[in-house]
């Protein structure tokens, strides 16, 4: 803190200044009390911090940021801390403060006729969903950590999830933002407008910037009518190519009624049944691949059922699908989704593995899987690829586990080599090395390796323009 | 062409350098030949230019921009020149070149399985639509100037149009961009990915920046399945409040099948019938307001018909709608849409008027219309407000014509006073002074008047970061 405290202020002085802003009860200085704010969600890393500040509202956030700017103290904005790429925890230097948005947790307004909701950054996603439901509408963002993650974190990382196919990423669900700039200025961009062409897309720039350009404090979100019915089907397939053919057929016949399209390999299902033997076994036989399909209707359950039956029937008749199960009740539908949702947990139970959150043009997915599987088998004979994901969005979770008999910890030593094979193939097929998790600190070097230098230079220019002191979440992304 | 043109290089030297890049046949220096590139679409303004350059491809664009950067010569990128806010024509100084993208007009690729198309900036929108259709798919962007405007211009202005309710603005229809930076560097961001969280949203920043940050040379666009049927209905209503209630009812019942929802007042229809007496007259009586509704189905014509009949029937029963006409053939549907499409032409035939392209939270539209109409009547008794637009998007075209007996040219002298009434009301109700047309040179002062200073400062910082020489379309937006 010496160098960074130009006016000669001691840490105690700086802490006193923060305490005067947020109140002593909301400034954590004790290392033990700070610990939960410093630890990565997966428990792989713990950073250090000068302090954890929990401001009550936007004005307090602005004053904290201004104080940090004056003292050149870096700021790590933090929501639910559920990120998977070390984006919301401080590094080991201990030079930064953690700025937790958890106390900014009010639903400020719901405008039913405009189908919008204004929420503060620290609202839990599940509370946002619930408030929409109580107003008779749908906020469609849905992901595994929805009980713990905050909408501010979802916006900062442009979270994806299971409803992107129909409703888009978090970016597409946001109409307006309130942001505290790196100078501690409040920008009120809380517009609830579907069309607004008055200058540069600042909203878009802060969304997905992972807190490196400013602090999102509130947002106007889009709401949708609640579908009257949602039906689930599990379809057995011989290959990823057939999964693509089925996706295309479903899109042609169902349009926007197709709200989910997930791919799972046979190995995924076997793992799930090994570790969660009580979950349903929809088919007597095994098939190479499975598509989990969700159809929603604004009309009726009969309409949704008719759509899914005729579309899946056509796929069976055309030989695209090998077998199919249609859920005939809500509990059957939940059971089918549980198969998908338990893959990560089953893998965790089996041991550590090397994870990739990648995306590709949907058309390149069969090639990617075939070529990457082959390259990994050549390099690590017998390794196990657990591949599943949001096929409709081109997003695969492509996780590599060791060959049988090789220890999981030992295999992790090959992480760089595995990443190189996977990510080189992603880039060759015009994909992305981070589909929905972001870059954080974890993928920063991969980003520098793979990103077009012209793009990196523009990103750096924007960072320098909006955060010239470099205090906003340093070491993340760039 | 030493480092800076003002340092003594003659215009002839600079012209020779441009000619060496694009070929003499594609560099226009003759004022008469330049004239069509300098004139505003509405014919209200003609600028001047050093030259008009028509490069053949992205590399030539990059070399032209680099030459201009070296010589500090401003660049006005130009597509179909159909913009309505003087964004694509040079100012009167004659210091800039016009960079026409018209020769970059190739459809580079269609990826049917990924539902994407890669196109160059100079492609006409109608050609993009046609290429999608020939591939069995839909590119949904649709607007009045589609036969003349280019996709590059649509992207640079984030064009709206008639399908925003279902498919979003141009921004939502674009997955990737190729851009020549203000330094003449090519950024290849031609990604066809639905999910990609690897850094700042540069794509979003260039979309809607009206050529002030760089030159869009190509884009990856989203394609959709062609709907199997589209049905049109015209519904008579007593007020904008009822129009909102009907919109909400249609959204609840039809979801994404509701692809168009336009509002027209009785005065709009009367004007259309006065100047185009052969167009259909769907109702024997007159009603205060009309909603033009389009429903699309991926299933069948019967499905679309059933949806619209039951929804409109419910609205009639609930007293929300006063009367309704459902088109029973494609030609009837076209006839109904012609009523909407001829409003601007009817107004032009009636004489000049003061136009506004505004948006509001949908919920504020009834208040806005009532309060603004009243304020205008108080200031200009008898003035005629022609109000219509994309109600589902909150976007109104709110045009003010003089009271009967007052000359149209004379009334235009009150433009500032009229704008003040309209735009002050827009801002009071959290709206936007430019919903889909952009800012250009025409609304630059209005932007400076109404925009949050914190937002303007961030915009200026980004402009300075990406275009430090200030050569990209100067005098537009900022």
PDB file of C-alpha atoms in Angstrom, chain A residues 155-413:
ATOM      1  CA  UNK A 155     -24.366  -9.945 -16.429  1.00  0.00           C
ATOM      2  CA  UNK A 156     -20.641  -9.437 -15.811  1.00  0.00           C
ATOM      3  CA  UNK A 157     -19.938 -12.866 -17.306  1.00  0.00           C
ATOM      4  CA  UNK A 158     -22.778 -12.925 -19.879  1.00  0.00           C
ATOM      5  CA  UNK A 159     -23.941 -16.237 -18.442  1.00  0.00           C
ATOM      6  CA  UNK A 160     -25.480 -18.857 -20.721  1.00  0.00           C
ATOM      7  CA  UNK A 161     -27.364 -21.803 -19.290  1.00  0.00           C
ATOM      8  CA  UNK A 162     -30.108 -24.063 -20.533  1.00  0.00           C
ATOM      9  CA  UNK A 163     -32.503 -21.613 -22.226  1.00  0.00           C
ATOM     10  CA  UNK A 164     -30.109 -19.871 -24.627  1.00  0.00           C
ATOM     11  CA  UNK A 165     -31.503 -21.657 -27.665  1.00  0.00           C
ATOM     12  CA  UNK A 166     -34.818 -19.855 -27.283  1.00  0.00           C
ATOM     13  CA  UNK A 167     -34.061 -16.744 -25.219  1.00  0.00           C
ATOM     14  CA  UNK A 168     -30.386 -15.978 -25.790  1.00  0.00           C
ATOM     15  CA  UNK A 169     -27.538 -15.386 -23.346  1.00  0.00           C
ATOM     16  CA  UNK A 170     -27.798 -12.953 -20.417  1.00  0.00           C
ATOM     17  CA  UNK A 171     -26.790 -10.204 -22.852  1.00  0.00           C
ATOM     18  CA  UNK A 172     -30.008 -10.715 -24.800  1.00  0.00           C
ATOM     19  CA  UNK A 173     -32.071 -10.599 -21.615  1.00  0.00           C
ATOM     20  CA  UNK A 174     -30.886  -7.153 -20.517  1.00  0.00           C
ATOM     21  CA  UNK A 175     -32.216  -3.827 -21.777  1.00  0.00           C
ATOM     22  CA  UNK A 176     -30.474  -1.391 -19.472  1.00  0.00           C
ATOM     23  CA  UNK A 177     -27.708  -1.051 -16.878  1.00  0.00           C
ATOM     24  CA  UNK A 178     -26.653   1.115 -14.003  1.00  0.00           C
ATOM     25  CA  UNK A 179     -22.867   1.133 -13.718  1.00  0.00           C
ATOM     26  CA  UNK A 180     -20.323   2.730 -11.433  1.00  0.00           C
ATOM     27  CA  UNK A 181     -17.388   3.722 -13.594  1.00  0.00           C
ATOM     28  CA  UNK A 182     -13.753   3.191 -12.665  1.00  0.00           C
ATOM     29  CA  UNK A 183     -13.740   6.846 -11.625  1.00  0.00           C
ATOM     30  CA  UNK A 184     -16.607   6.310  -9.195  1.00  0.00           C
ATOM     31  CA  UNK A 185     -19.206   8.018 -11.389  1.00  0.00           C
ATOM     32  CA  UNK A 186     -22.724   6.594 -11.641  1.00  0.00           C
ATOM     33  CA  UNK A 187     -24.011   5.999 -15.142  1.00  0.00           C
ATOM     34  CA  UNK A 188     -27.782   5.645 -15.147  1.00  0.00           C
ATOM     35  CA  UNK A 189     -28.460   3.560 -18.222  1.00  0.00           C
ATOM     36  CA  UNK A 190     -31.518   1.851 -16.726  1.00  0.00           C
ATOM     37  CA  UNK A 191     -33.565   2.023 -19.902  1.00  0.00           C
ATOM     38  CA  UNK A 192     -36.413  -0.385 -20.539  1.00  0.00           C
ATOM     39  CA  UNK A 193     -36.370   0.053 -24.303  1.00  0.00           C
ATOM     40  CA  UNK A 194     -36.438  -2.552 -27.073  1.00  0.00           C
ATOM     41  CA  UNK A 195     -35.038  -0.048 -29.537  1.00  0.00           C
ATOM     42  CA  UNK A 196     -32.565   2.703 -28.758  1.00  0.00           C
ATOM     43  CA  UNK A 197     -30.002   3.842 -31.300  1.00  0.00           C
ATOM     44  CA  UNK A 198     -28.447   6.780 -29.495  1.00  0.00           C
ATOM     45  CA  UNK A 199     -24.736   6.162 -29.504  1.00  0.00           C
ATOM     46  CA  UNK A 200     -22.269   3.449 -28.585  1.00  0.00           C
ATOM     47  CA  UNK A 201     -23.336   0.126 -27.103  1.00  0.00           C
ATOM     48  CA  UNK A 202     -22.019   0.756 -23.582  1.00  0.00           C
ATOM     49  CA  UNK A 203     -24.501  -1.705 -22.128  1.00  0.00           C
ATOM     50  CA  UNK A 204     -23.056  -4.442 -24.312  1.00  0.00           C
ATOM     51  CA  UNK A 205     -19.518  -3.459 -23.399  1.00  0.00           C
ATOM     52  CA  UNK A 206     -20.045  -3.791 -19.628  1.00  0.00           C
ATOM     53  CA  UNK A 207     -21.925  -7.066 -20.084  1.00  0.00           C
ATOM     54  CA  UNK A 208     -19.316  -9.806 -20.264  1.00  0.00           C
ATOM     55  CA  UNK A 209     -16.426  -7.529 -19.197  1.00  0.00           C
ATOM     56  CA  UNK A 210     -16.109  -9.445 -15.902  1.00  0.00           C
ATOM     57  CA  UNK A 211     -15.863  -6.290 -13.804  1.00  0.00           C
ATOM     58  CA  UNK A 212     -12.725  -5.056 -15.555  1.00  0.00           C
ATOM     59  CA  UNK A 213     -14.311  -1.849 -16.885  1.00  0.00           C
ATOM     60  CA  UNK A 214     -16.641  -0.814 -14.076  1.00  0.00           C
ATOM     61  CA  UNK A 215     -19.143  -2.183 -11.571  1.00  0.00           C
ATOM     62  CA  UNK A 216     -22.657  -3.154 -12.657  1.00  0.00           C
ATOM     63  CA  UNK A 217     -24.997  -2.104  -9.828  1.00  0.00           C
ATOM     64  CA  UNK A 218     -28.448  -2.622 -11.367  1.00  0.00           C
ATOM     65  CA  UNK A 219     -30.149  -3.749 -14.565  1.00  0.00           C
ATOM     66  CA  UNK A 220     -33.407  -3.704 -16.462  1.00  0.00           C
ATOM     67  CA  UNK A 221     -34.238  -7.265 -17.476  1.00  0.00           C
ATOM     68  CA  UNK A 222     -36.646  -8.593 -20.101  1.00  0.00           C
ATOM     69  CA  UNK A 223     -39.539 -10.758 -19.000  1.00  0.00           C
ATOM     70  CA  UNK A 224     -41.525 -13.210 -21.124  1.00  0.00           C
ATOM     71  CA  UNK A 225     -44.957 -14.775 -20.915  1.00  0.00           C
ATOM     72  CA  UNK A 226     -44.930 -18.000 -18.913  1.00  0.00           C
ATOM     73  CA  UNK A 227     -45.306 -20.924 -21.334  1.00  0.00           C
ATOM     74  CA  UNK A 228     -48.508 -22.863 -20.660  1.00  0.00           C
ATOM     75  CA  UNK A 229     -46.762 -26.206 -21.086  1.00  0.00           C
ATOM     76  CA  UNK A 230     -43.272 -27.668 -21.407  1.00  0.00           C
ATOM     77  CA  UNK A 231     -42.628 -31.229 -22.534  1.00  0.00           C
ATOM     78  CA  UNK A 232     -39.412 -33.211 -22.410  1.00  0.00           C
ATOM     79  CA  UNK A 233     -38.203 -36.041 -24.624  1.00  0.00           C
ATOM     80  CA  UNK A 234     -35.070 -38.144 -24.683  1.00  0.00           C
ATOM     81  CA  UNK A 235     -34.064 -39.366 -28.131  1.00  0.00           C
ATOM     82  CA  UNK A 236     -31.499 -42.105 -28.804  1.00  0.00           C
ATOM     83  CA  UNK A 237     -29.128 -41.428 -31.706  1.00  0.00           C
ATOM     84  CA  UNK A 238     -26.264 -43.150 -33.470  1.00  0.00           C
ATOM     85  CA  UNK A 239     -23.908 -40.155 -33.734  1.00  0.00           C
ATOM     86  CA  UNK A 240     -23.406 -36.396 -33.327  1.00  0.00           C
ATOM     87  CA  UNK A 241     -24.230 -36.078 -37.040  1.00  0.00           C
ATOM     88  CA  UNK A 242     -27.678 -37.512 -36.378  1.00  0.00           C
ATOM     89  CA  UNK A 243     -28.026 -35.188 -33.411  1.00  0.00           C
ATOM     90  CA  UNK A 244     -27.487 -32.269 -35.781  1.00  0.00           C
ATOM     91  CA  UNK A 245     -29.996 -33.637 -38.280  1.00  0.00           C
ATOM     92  CA  UNK A 246     -32.565 -33.988 -35.500  1.00  0.00           C
ATOM     93  CA  UNK A 247     -31.850 -30.450 -34.282  1.00  0.00           C
ATOM     94  CA  UNK A 248     -32.476 -29.105 -37.764  1.00  0.00           C
ATOM     95  CA  UNK A 249     -35.695 -31.086 -38.118  1.00  0.00           C
ATOM     96  CA  UNK A 250     -36.942 -29.871 -34.738  1.00  0.00           C
ATOM     97  CA  UNK A 251     -36.132 -26.247 -35.581  1.00  0.00           C
ATOM     98  CA  UNK A 252     -37.952 -26.454 -38.915  1.00  0.00           C
ATOM     99  CA  UNK A 253     -41.069 -27.951 -37.376  1.00  0.00           C
ATOM    100  CA  UNK A 254     -41.169 -26.261 -33.990  1.00  0.00           C
ATOM    101  CA  UNK A 255     -39.477 -22.875 -34.437  1.00  0.00           C
ATOM    102  CA  UNK A 256     -39.287 -20.982 -31.149  1.00  0.00           C
ATOM    103  CA  UNK A 257     -41.228 -23.729 -29.360  1.00  0.00           C
ATOM    104  CA  UNK A 258     -37.941 -25.663 -29.206  1.00  0.00           C
ATOM    105  CA  UNK A 259     -36.589 -24.300 -25.921  1.00  0.00           C
ATOM    106  CA  UNK A 260     -33.911 -26.853 -25.102  1.00  0.00           C
ATOM    107  CA  UNK A 261     -31.660 -29.215 -27.037  1.00  0.00           C
ATOM    108  CA  UNK A 262     -28.926 -30.936 -25.045  1.00  0.00           C
ATOM    109  CA  UNK A 263     -26.497 -33.631 -26.187  1.00  0.00           C
ATOM    110  CA  UNK A 264     -25.127 -36.429 -23.978  1.00  0.00           C
ATOM    111  CA  UNK A 265     -22.942 -39.350 -24.965  1.00  0.00           C
ATOM    112  CA  UNK A 266     -23.482 -42.885 -23.746  1.00  0.00           C
ATOM    113  CA  UNK A 267     -20.473 -42.528 -21.459  1.00  0.00           C
ATOM    114  CA  UNK A 268     -22.193 -39.588 -19.739  1.00  0.00           C
ATOM    115  CA  UNK A 269     -25.287 -41.677 -18.995  1.00  0.00           C
ATOM    116  CA  UNK A 270     -23.226 -44.659 -17.806  1.00  0.00           C
ATOM    117  CA  UNK A 271     -21.326 -42.394 -15.411  1.00  0.00           C
ATOM    118  CA  UNK A 272     -24.557 -40.928 -14.074  1.00  0.00           C
ATOM    119  CA  UNK A 273     -26.056 -44.376 -13.495  1.00  0.00           C
ATOM    120  CA  UNK A 274     -22.870 -45.630 -11.840  1.00  0.00           C
ATOM    121  CA  UNK A 275     -22.865 -42.845  -9.304  1.00  0.00           C
ATOM    122  CA  UNK A 276     -26.614 -42.198  -9.074  1.00  0.00           C
ATOM    123  CA  UNK A 277     -28.145 -45.632  -9.580  1.00  0.00           C
ATOM    124  CA  UNK A 278     -31.638 -44.475  -8.563  1.00  0.00           C
ATOM    125  CA  UNK A 279     -32.032 -42.101 -11.485  1.00  0.00           C
ATOM    126  CA  UNK A 280     -34.291 -43.287 -14.327  1.00  0.00           C
ATOM    127  CA  UNK A 281     -33.041 -45.622 -17.082  1.00  0.00           C
ATOM    128  CA  UNK A 282     -35.258 -44.572 -19.979  1.00  0.00           C
ATOM    129  CA  UNK A 283     -33.976 -47.187 -22.463  1.00  0.00           C
ATOM    130  CA  UNK A 284     -33.295 -50.879 -22.060  1.00  0.00           C
ATOM    131  CA  UNK A 285     -30.471 -50.654 -24.592  1.00  0.00           C
ATOM    132  CA  UNK A 286     -27.466 -48.368 -24.875  1.00  0.00           C
ATOM    133  CA  UNK A 287     -27.023 -45.961 -27.787  1.00  0.00           C
ATOM    134  CA  UNK A 288     -23.999 -43.865 -28.769  1.00  0.00           C
ATOM    135  CA  UNK A 289     -25.656 -40.473 -28.196  1.00  0.00           C
ATOM    136  CA  UNK A 290     -28.785 -38.968 -26.677  1.00  0.00           C
ATOM    137  CA  UNK A 291     -30.582 -35.692 -27.284  1.00  0.00           C
ATOM    138  CA  UNK A 292     -32.594 -34.232 -24.427  1.00  0.00           C
ATOM    139  CA  UNK A 293     -35.275 -32.054 -25.966  1.00  0.00           C
ATOM    140  CA  UNK A 294     -37.591 -29.521 -24.383  1.00  0.00           C
ATOM    141  CA  UNK A 295     -40.577 -28.053 -26.183  1.00  0.00           C
ATOM    142  CA  UNK A 296     -42.664 -25.224 -24.758  1.00  0.00           C
ATOM    143  CA  UNK A 297     -46.034 -23.965 -25.861  1.00  0.00           C
ATOM    144  CA  UNK A 298     -47.864 -20.737 -25.134  1.00  0.00           C
ATOM    145  CA  UNK A 299     -51.060 -22.492 -26.163  1.00  0.00           C
ATOM    146  CA  UNK A 300     -51.623 -25.740 -24.307  1.00  0.00           C
ATOM    147  CA  UNK A 301     -50.176 -29.041 -23.184  1.00  0.00           C
ATOM    148  CA  UNK A 302     -51.975 -30.744 -26.072  1.00  0.00           C
ATOM    149  CA  UNK A 303     -50.283 -28.422 -28.513  1.00  0.00           C
ATOM    150  CA  UNK A 304     -46.833 -29.139 -27.083  1.00  0.00           C
ATOM    151  CA  UNK A 305     -47.542 -32.880 -27.035  1.00  0.00           C
ATOM    152  CA  UNK A 306     -48.761 -32.849 -30.625  1.00  0.00           C
ATOM    153  CA  UNK A 307     -45.670 -30.953 -31.747  1.00  0.00           C
ATOM    154  CA  UNK A 308     -43.155 -33.213 -30.033  1.00  0.00           C
ATOM    155  CA  UNK A 309     -44.942 -36.405 -31.062  1.00  0.00           C
ATOM    156  CA  UNK A 310     -45.137 -35.475 -34.719  1.00  0.00           C
ATOM    157  CA  UNK A 311     -41.560 -34.159 -34.861  1.00  0.00           C
ATOM    158  CA  UNK A 312     -39.981 -37.084 -33.035  1.00  0.00           C
ATOM    159  CA  UNK A 313     -42.198 -39.465 -35.014  1.00  0.00           C
ATOM    160  CA  UNK A 314     -40.912 -37.977 -38.247  1.00  0.00           C
ATOM    161  CA  UNK A 315     -37.323 -38.355 -37.010  1.00  0.00           C
ATOM    162  CA  UNK A 316     -37.889 -42.026 -36.144  1.00  0.00           C
ATOM    163  CA  UNK A 317     -39.496 -42.632 -39.518  1.00  0.00           C
ATOM    164  CA  UNK A 318     -36.631 -40.923 -41.343  1.00  0.00           C
ATOM    165  CA  UNK A 319     -34.097 -43.060 -39.481  1.00  0.00           C
ATOM    166  CA  UNK A 320     -32.543 -40.001 -37.825  1.00  0.00           C
ATOM    167  CA  UNK A 321     -33.611 -41.186 -34.384  1.00  0.00           C
ATOM    168  CA  UNK A 322     -33.204 -44.761 -33.131  1.00  0.00           C
ATOM    169  CA  UNK A 323     -35.578 -44.660 -30.186  1.00  0.00           C
ATOM    170  CA  UNK A 324     -37.369 -42.054 -28.094  1.00  0.00           C
ATOM    171  CA  UNK A 325     -39.047 -41.561 -24.738  1.00  0.00           C
ATOM    172  CA  UNK A 326     -41.570 -38.765 -24.227  1.00  0.00           C
ATOM    173  CA  UNK A 327     -42.138 -37.731 -20.629  1.00  0.00           C
ATOM    174  CA  UNK A 328     -45.796 -38.198 -19.834  1.00  0.00           C
ATOM    175  CA  UNK A 329     -45.770 -36.321 -16.548  1.00  0.00           C
ATOM    176  CA  UNK A 330     -43.928 -33.492 -14.854  1.00  0.00           C
ATOM    177  CA  UNK A 331     -42.085 -35.965 -12.646  1.00  0.00           C
ATOM    178  CA  UNK A 332     -40.935 -37.974 -15.673  1.00  0.00           C
ATOM    179  CA  UNK A 333     -39.754 -34.748 -17.255  1.00  0.00           C
ATOM    180  CA  UNK A 334     -37.803 -33.833 -14.124  1.00  0.00           C
ATOM    181  CA  UNK A 335     -36.307 -37.312 -14.149  1.00  0.00           C
ATOM    182  CA  UNK A 336     -35.002 -36.917 -17.685  1.00  0.00           C
ATOM    183  CA  UNK A 337     -33.500 -33.512 -16.890  1.00  0.00           C
ATOM    184  CA  UNK A 338     -31.846 -34.990 -13.800  1.00  0.00           C
ATOM    185  CA  UNK A 339     -29.854 -37.308 -16.039  1.00  0.00           C
ATOM    186  CA  UNK A 340     -28.420 -34.264 -17.777  1.00  0.00           C
ATOM    187  CA  UNK A 341     -27.931 -32.261 -14.589  1.00  0.00           C
ATOM    188  CA  UNK A 342     -26.092 -35.041 -12.769  1.00  0.00           C
ATOM    189  CA  UNK A 343     -23.321 -35.493 -15.329  1.00  0.00           C
ATOM    190  CA  UNK A 344     -20.966 -32.998 -13.677  1.00  0.00           C
ATOM    191  CA  UNK A 345     -21.640 -34.444 -10.237  1.00  0.00           C
ATOM    192  CA  UNK A 346     -21.079 -37.985 -11.483  1.00  0.00           C
ATOM    193  CA  UNK A 347     -17.791 -36.908 -13.010  1.00  0.00           C
ATOM    194  CA  UNK A 348     -16.741 -35.205  -9.803  1.00  0.00           C
ATOM    195  CA  UNK A 349     -17.541 -38.398  -7.917  1.00  0.00           C
ATOM    196  CA  UNK A 350     -15.382 -40.343 -10.363  1.00  0.00           C
ATOM    197  CA  UNK A 351     -12.404 -38.058  -9.770  1.00  0.00           C
ATOM    198  CA  UNK A 352     -10.771 -34.928 -11.123  1.00  0.00           C
ATOM    199  CA  UNK A 353     -10.787 -34.255 -14.838  1.00  0.00           C
ATOM    200  CA  UNK A 354      -9.711 -31.600 -17.301  1.00  0.00           C
ATOM    201  CA  UNK A 355     -12.669 -29.448 -18.267  1.00  0.00           C
ATOM    202  CA  UNK A 356     -13.355 -27.361 -21.362  1.00  0.00           C
ATOM    203  CA  UNK A 357     -16.235 -25.007 -21.974  1.00  0.00           C
ATOM    204  CA  UNK A 358     -16.075 -24.531 -25.707  1.00  0.00           C
ATOM    205  CA  UNK A 359     -18.305 -23.517 -28.573  1.00  0.00           C
ATOM    206  CA  UNK A 360     -18.259 -24.201 -32.284  1.00  0.00           C
ATOM    207  CA  UNK A 361     -20.383 -23.448 -35.288  1.00  0.00           C
ATOM    208  CA  UNK A 362     -23.072 -26.114 -34.813  1.00  0.00           C
ATOM    209  CA  UNK A 363     -22.164 -27.562 -38.216  1.00  0.00           C
ATOM    210  CA  UNK A 364     -18.589 -28.301 -37.072  1.00  0.00           C
ATOM    211  CA  UNK A 365     -19.480 -30.249 -33.965  1.00  0.00           C
ATOM    212  CA  UNK A 366     -19.368 -33.773 -35.454  1.00  0.00           C
ATOM    213  CA  UNK A 367     -15.925 -33.060 -36.973  1.00  0.00           C
ATOM    214  CA  UNK A 368     -14.698 -31.544 -33.750  1.00  0.00           C
ATOM    215  CA  UNK A 369     -15.760 -34.499 -31.647  1.00  0.00           C
ATOM    216  CA  UNK A 370     -14.348 -37.073 -34.061  1.00  0.00           C
ATOM    217  CA  UNK A 371     -11.024 -35.335 -34.582  1.00  0.00           C
ATOM    218  CA  UNK A 372     -10.439 -34.287 -30.985  1.00  0.00           C
ATOM    219  CA  UNK A 373     -11.397 -37.685 -29.605  1.00  0.00           C
ATOM    220  CA  UNK A 374      -8.929 -39.280 -32.024  1.00  0.00           C
ATOM    221  CA  UNK A 375      -6.122 -36.852 -31.206  1.00  0.00           C
ATOM    222  CA  UNK A 376      -6.603 -37.382 -27.475  1.00  0.00           C
ATOM    223  CA  UNK A 377      -6.633 -41.169 -27.882  1.00  0.00           C
ATOM    224  CA  UNK A 378      -3.391 -40.941 -29.843  1.00  0.00           C
ATOM    225  CA  UNK A 379      -1.751 -38.834 -27.131  1.00  0.00           C
ATOM    226  CA  UNK A 380      -3.333 -40.493 -24.087  1.00  0.00           C
ATOM    227  CA  UNK A 381      -4.513 -43.977 -25.074  1.00  0.00           C
ATOM    228  CA  UNK A 382      -7.583 -45.016 -23.124  1.00  0.00           C
ATOM    229  CA  UNK A 383      -8.436 -41.543 -21.852  1.00  0.00           C
ATOM    230  CA  UNK A 384     -12.132 -40.953 -21.277  1.00  0.00           C
ATOM    231  CA  UNK A 385     -13.927 -38.057 -22.902  1.00  0.00           C
ATOM    232  CA  UNK A 386     -17.113 -36.999 -21.202  1.00  0.00           C
ATOM    233  CA  UNK A 387     -18.774 -34.799 -23.797  1.00  0.00           C
ATOM    234  CA  UNK A 388     -22.163 -33.171 -23.307  1.00  0.00           C
ATOM    235  CA  UNK A 389     -23.696 -29.761 -23.612  1.00  0.00           C
ATOM    236  CA  UNK A 390     -26.038 -27.300 -25.220  1.00  0.00           C
ATOM    237  CA  UNK A 391     -25.877 -28.605 -28.777  1.00  0.00           C
ATOM    238  CA  UNK A 392     -28.445 -26.116 -30.030  1.00  0.00           C
ATOM    239  CA  UNK A 393     -26.036 -23.313 -29.083  1.00  0.00           C
ATOM    240  CA  UNK A 394     -22.907 -25.094 -30.323  1.00  0.00           C
ATOM    241  CA  UNK A 395     -21.678 -25.253 -26.729  1.00  0.00           C
ATOM    242  CA  UNK A 396     -19.952 -28.415 -25.491  1.00  0.00           C
ATOM    243  CA  UNK A 397     -18.631 -29.278 -22.088  1.00  0.00           C
ATOM    244  CA  UNK A 398     -15.762 -31.458 -23.180  1.00  0.00           C
ATOM    245  CA  UNK A 399     -14.120 -33.038 -20.139  1.00  0.00           C
ATOM    246  CA  UNK A 400     -11.184 -35.395 -20.279  1.00  0.00           C
ATOM    247  CA  UNK A 401     -10.567 -38.016 -17.578  1.00  0.00           C
ATOM    248  CA  UNK A 402      -7.578 -40.358 -17.279  1.00  0.00           C
ATOM    249  CA  UNK A 403      -7.419 -43.879 -18.693  1.00  0.00           C
ATOM    250  CA  UNK A 404      -8.566 -46.563 -16.269  1.00  0.00           C
ATOM    251  CA  UNK A 405      -5.843 -47.319 -13.735  1.00  0.00           C
ATOM    252  CA  UNK A 406      -4.122 -43.937 -13.997  1.00  0.00           C
ATOM    253  CA  UNK A 407      -4.529 -41.668 -11.006  1.00  0.00           C
ATOM    254  CA  UNK A 408      -6.613 -38.564 -11.513  1.00  0.00           C
ATOM    255  CA  UNK A 409      -4.117 -36.272  -9.827  1.00  0.00           C
ATOM    256  CA  UNK A 410      -1.278 -37.560 -11.962  1.00  0.00           C
ATOM    257  CA  UNK A 411      -3.320 -37.021 -15.102  1.00  0.00           C
ATOM    258  CA  UNK A 412      -3.830 -33.366 -14.209  1.00  0.00           C
ATOM    259  CA  UNK A 413      -0.122 -32.871 -14.850  1.00  0.00           C
TER     260      UNK A 413
END
